[in-house]
């Protein structure tokens, strides 16, 4: 009897073990099949070496103005596979999907917080800029802060103040360029950073404080170029400047909270009012991170746009002559002493086209980064949940199917094109840049004051670097001369 019970027990154990093993094998087979099918549906492209992926290839490709060799090379390799304008790769420790297709880009950008979410491309960006920049906060919190920033920079109430502030600060800045050897990008960066600090921290910020903040900020952002603590890399100096910058900004924010010295509705006051109304939790890191993010994204892009416009006009005498005529006519009509009005600004049609074409060809923001919130099917491909997506805004801008002769500077093309869905230098959807109108205003005022009062001569050639940010190696040096009147403005360059 005991033998039968033992045999029965062994049989039961074997059946149970076999059942568990069968279930486990079935689960593994199903999981493998799902991963296989998902992998089979991924866009074409390789993943490079283990761990480092294709990061070294990307960094060595030396992207330049209107050219991204890494993107172009991988698109060409994948072109035989249904779509060459979407492919997979592995960069900076993450699997990426890269899209250069205008329709795919628009779909991704307009499904923010539904299928995709804004994110930083690398951990270095999060470390330097903070975890709660406008890029990193989402849903209602993002909308409240974005609306506050848009109101500060672009509302009917504030645009008059910003318009006057821009003219006064720009006139003073350009006056310091007269009869000087000037590195345009460096000087433009200094100007934009000062402007942003005054707008965001308040007009009472003293010039010496601005200089200190600028010096600390310029050292801090170098961490993005090489965020590794290697002897001789300058990492420790950059990191120390970053810590000091954070300390100074936090002190300024805390002082403002306790004293409320400012009386006009600047950015910090808007955040304060939201907190008082219970819409935002009291969090100094939120204001601090937002400040860092706005400084980085606003300063780099706007200063580069100013520099590129001067570069393109220097290389296009016909465009330079026509824009001189437009601004000289306004200058003559108004007289020497009068400032620009909003009506003058609205009337500058060719200037608007020059700015559009400079942004299209210059691509000061070549891409933005998103992360998939779930498995997303696009054009028959699967973008897996958790994968990052580089939305290559530059792709359609230099695509011959979107623009005729796309790598040529041709501001006259916009007279025929008008509004264009392929043209998204400021992004699209919920994450469209809140400073778009203010940036266009700044670029227009800069052009008017520079063209009507000064002439310039480019000094030598200057190569561009496009990673981690777009920059001229020498800052685009020029010699600036004074122009005596509007008539001389038409003939001197």
XYZ file of C-alpha atoms in Angstrom, residues 91-388:
298
model
C 22.841 57.166 -28.707
C 24.057 58.264 -25.255
C 22.948 55.071 -23.537
C 19.420 55.014 -24.975
C 17.693 53.419 -27.968
C 16.344 56.171 -30.223
C 13.951 56.450 -33.119
C 14.867 59.349 -35.415
C 12.247 60.899 -37.699
C 12.932 63.412 -40.472
C 9.449 63.098 -41.997
C 7.272 66.235 -41.737
C 3.996 64.334 -41.230
C 5.460 61.922 -38.677
C 7.062 64.838 -36.825
C 3.759 66.699 -36.725
C 1.949 63.579 -35.452
C 4.473 63.085 -32.648
C 4.475 66.742 -31.584
C 0.683 67.029 -31.582
C 0.243 63.928 -29.407
C 2.087 65.392 -26.437
C 0.980 63.828 -23.115
C -1.155 61.324 -25.068
C 1.286 59.050 -26.901
C 4.552 60.909 -26.299
C 6.066 63.146 -23.660
C 8.777 65.773 -23.738
C 12.112 64.743 -22.200
C 15.790 65.663 -22.133
C 18.017 63.835 -24.659
C 20.752 63.058 -22.097
C 21.197 62.841 -18.326
C 23.714 65.694 -18.540
C 20.945 68.074 -19.604
C 18.864 67.100 -16.568
C 21.818 67.475 -14.212
C 22.864 70.918 -15.506
C 19.413 72.438 -16.093
C 17.419 70.676 -13.354
C 14.587 68.168 -13.189
C 11.706 70.646 -13.449
C 12.405 72.747 -16.518
C 9.597 73.408 -18.969
C 10.901 70.397 -20.896
C 10.468 68.069 -17.912
C 7.150 69.117 -16.364
C 3.907 67.919 -17.893
C 0.113 68.214 -18.160
C -1.562 70.960 -16.075
C 1.634 72.134 -14.380
C 3.324 72.673 -17.732
C 0.332 74.517 -19.181
C 0.105 76.909 -16.213
C 3.787 77.840 -16.325
C 3.849 78.005 -20.118
C 0.812 80.304 -20.128
C 2.488 82.512 -17.510
C 5.641 82.767 -19.610
C 3.665 83.433 -22.791
C 1.745 86.177 -20.985
C 5.011 87.734 -19.819
C 6.627 87.724 -23.269
C 3.793 87.988 -25.766
C 0.549 89.349 -24.303
C -0.887 92.659 -25.545
C -0.273 94.132 -22.094
C 3.382 93.151 -21.916
C 4.476 93.445 -25.550
C 4.620 97.249 -25.309
C 6.952 97.024 -22.305
C 9.095 94.349 -23.962
C 9.132 96.321 -27.235
C 10.454 99.461 -25.502
C 12.891 97.502 -23.340
C 14.288 95.750 -26.419
C 14.856 99.017 -28.284
C 16.582 100.699 -25.341
C 18.824 97.756 -24.477
C 19.598 96.963 -28.123
C 20.479 100.572 -28.940
C 22.894 100.695 -26.005
C 24.440 97.337 -26.912
C 24.953 98.191 -30.576
C 26.448 101.548 -29.603
C 29.265 99.633 -27.909
C 29.991 97.854 -31.208
C 30.754 101.062 -33.131
C 34.232 101.095 -34.702
C 35.034 97.813 -32.984
C 36.178 94.315 -33.892
C 33.148 92.325 -32.704
C 32.467 88.609 -32.235
C 28.782 88.747 -33.131
C 27.684 85.510 -31.487
C 29.506 86.248 -28.227
C 28.053 89.755 -28.021
C 24.577 88.572 -29.012
C 24.731 85.874 -26.332
C 25.668 88.454 -23.700
C 22.799 90.713 -24.781
C 20.128 87.994 -24.839
C 21.244 86.610 -21.481
C 21.057 90.101 -19.916
C 17.615 90.624 -21.407
C 16.303 87.295 -20.119
C 17.695 87.868 -16.634
C 16.070 91.303 -16.476
C 12.735 89.965 -17.719
C 12.731 86.935 -15.440
C 14.401 88.276 -12.286
C 13.274 91.896 -12.540
C 14.545 95.173 -13.935
C 16.320 95.989 -10.670
C 19.106 93.478 -11.382
C 22.307 95.530 -11.363
C 24.830 95.449 -14.216
C 27.574 93.997 -11.995
C 25.242 91.230 -10.866
C 24.386 90.542 -14.505
C 28.077 90.250 -15.387
C 28.688 87.792 -12.551
C 25.638 85.714 -13.507
C 26.713 85.659 -17.150
C 30.236 84.496 -16.289
C 28.935 81.709 -14.048
C 26.313 80.668 -16.592
C 28.806 80.501 -19.477
C 31.080 78.217 -17.443
C 28.133 76.083 -16.283
C 26.814 75.262 -19.742
C 30.242 73.861 -20.708
C 29.280 70.834 -18.608
C 26.975 69.791 -21.452
C 29.917 69.559 -23.837
C 31.891 67.122 -21.664
C 30.074 66.007 -18.479
C 32.842 63.646 -17.279
C 35.187 64.219 -14.348
C 38.472 63.566 -16.155
C 41.682 65.421 -15.156
C 42.385 68.325 -17.501
C 38.836 68.478 -18.868
C 37.848 71.558 -16.856
C 35.012 69.578 -15.307
C 35.712 70.671 -11.732
C 35.857 74.362 -12.670
C 32.620 74.110 -14.654
C 30.914 72.151 -11.855
C 31.976 74.700 -9.227
C 30.637 77.565 -11.375
C 27.418 75.635 -11.788
C 27.059 75.259 -8.006
C 27.746 78.978 -7.491
C 25.229 79.938 -10.182
C 22.536 77.784 -8.574
C 23.327 79.340 -5.170
C 23.071 82.911 -6.515
C 19.809 82.265 -8.370
C 18.270 80.459 -5.393
C 19.257 83.358 -3.108
C 17.679 85.835 -5.525
C 14.460 83.814 -5.649
C 14.307 83.463 -1.849
C 14.950 87.195 -1.359
C 12.195 88.025 -3.772
C 9.780 85.668 -2.025
C 10.326 87.285 1.368
C 10.578 90.938 0.319
C 8.485 91.116 -2.886
C 10.444 94.143 -4.054
C 9.181 93.983 -7.632
C 5.832 95.579 -8.400
C 5.282 94.607 -12.043
C 4.073 91.115 -13.082
C 7.380 89.437 -13.962
C 7.824 85.688 -14.250
C 8.547 85.086 -10.564
C 5.505 87.084 -9.497
C 3.319 85.003 -11.790
C 4.667 81.830 -10.144
C 4.122 83.388 -6.725
C 0.505 84.263 -7.535
C -0.123 80.724 -8.753
C 1.253 79.383 -5.475
C -0.862 81.796 -3.429
C -3.951 80.672 -5.333
C -3.145 77.055 -4.533
C -2.414 76.157 -8.155
C 1.237 75.348 -7.546
C 2.974 73.916 -4.511
C 5.623 76.143 -2.959
C 8.769 74.771 -4.519
C 11.847 76.926 -5.056
C 13.345 74.215 -7.272
C 10.483 74.693 -9.708
C 11.267 78.383 -10.209
C 15.015 77.679 -10.229
C 14.823 74.878 -12.794
C 12.445 76.875 -14.977
C 14.888 79.788 -14.926
C 17.825 77.562 -15.905
C 15.873 75.933 -18.723
C 14.621 79.238 -20.125
C 18.089 80.808 -19.941
C 19.701 77.891 -21.762
C 17.124 77.427 -24.503
C 16.347 81.126 -24.986
C 19.895 82.439 -24.943
C 21.491 79.851 -27.221
C 18.824 79.865 -29.910
C 18.131 83.605 -30.112
C 21.782 84.645 -30.124
C 22.536 82.081 -32.821
C 19.621 83.343 -34.931
C 20.965 86.922 -34.698
C 24.388 85.730 -35.835
C 23.072 83.602 -38.701
C 20.991 86.470 -40.085
C 24.119 88.634 -40.297
C 26.012 85.749 -41.913
C 23.334 85.100 -44.550
C 22.882 88.795 -45.375
C 26.663 89.180 -45.690
C 26.635 86.400 -48.298
C 23.590 87.746 -50.196
C 24.147 91.332 -51.451
C 20.751 91.378 -53.164
C 18.912 90.498 -49.944
C 21.024 92.989 -47.992
C 20.181 95.790 -50.434
C 16.448 95.056 -50.275
C 16.300 94.896 -46.491
C 18.299 98.137 -46.303
C 15.736 99.808 -48.544
C 12.858 98.636 -46.345
C 14.439 99.911 -43.137
C 15.834 103.115 -44.630
C 12.313 104.036 -45.782
C 11.005 103.617 -42.219
C 13.998 105.511 -40.818
C 13.418 108.450 -43.179
C 9.680 108.551 -42.545
C 10.050 108.621 -38.771
C 13.084 110.815 -38.377
C 16.264 110.149 -36.467
C 15.008 110.598 -32.907
C 11.817 108.533 -32.946
C 11.636 104.919 -31.837
C 9.940 102.122 -33.722
C 6.223 101.624 -33.190
C 4.212 98.421 -33.339
C 2.825 99.555 -36.709
C 6.382 99.916 -38.058
C 7.160 96.422 -36.838
C 4.091 94.939 -38.522
C 4.952 96.614 -41.852
C 8.377 94.974 -42.324
C 7.354 92.250 -44.770
C 10.744 91.527 -46.338
C 12.388 91.537 -42.908
C 9.937 88.851 -41.783
C 10.883 86.779 -44.837
C 14.607 87.178 -44.096
C 14.029 85.977 -40.529
C 11.940 83.009 -41.716
C 14.533 81.967 -44.265
C 17.363 82.320 -41.733
C 15.486 80.098 -39.268
C 14.673 77.548 -41.988
C 18.230 77.288 -43.278
C 19.958 77.936 -39.944
C 17.924 75.442 -37.880
C 18.984 76.826 -34.509
C 16.879 74.043 -32.927
C 17.671 71.057 -35.176
C 15.653 68.565 -33.105
C 13.533 68.045 -30.015
C 13.291 64.908 -27.881
C 10.230 62.864 -26.879
C 9.695 59.539 -25.095
C 6.959 57.053 -26.059
C 4.363 56.571 -23.292
C 3.151 53.320 -24.882
C 3.826 51.196 -27.940
C 2.968 53.497 -30.852
C 2.396 52.364 -34.438
C 3.392 54.849 -37.136
C 3.481 54.039 -40.853
C 3.540 50.306 -40.104
C 6.430 50.591 -37.636
C 6.331 50.197 -33.853
C 7.931 52.740 -31.521
C 8.247 50.754 -28.247
C 7.174 52.207 -24.925
C 10.067 53.938 -23.173
C 12.096 54.544 -26.330
C 13.207 58.097 -27.021
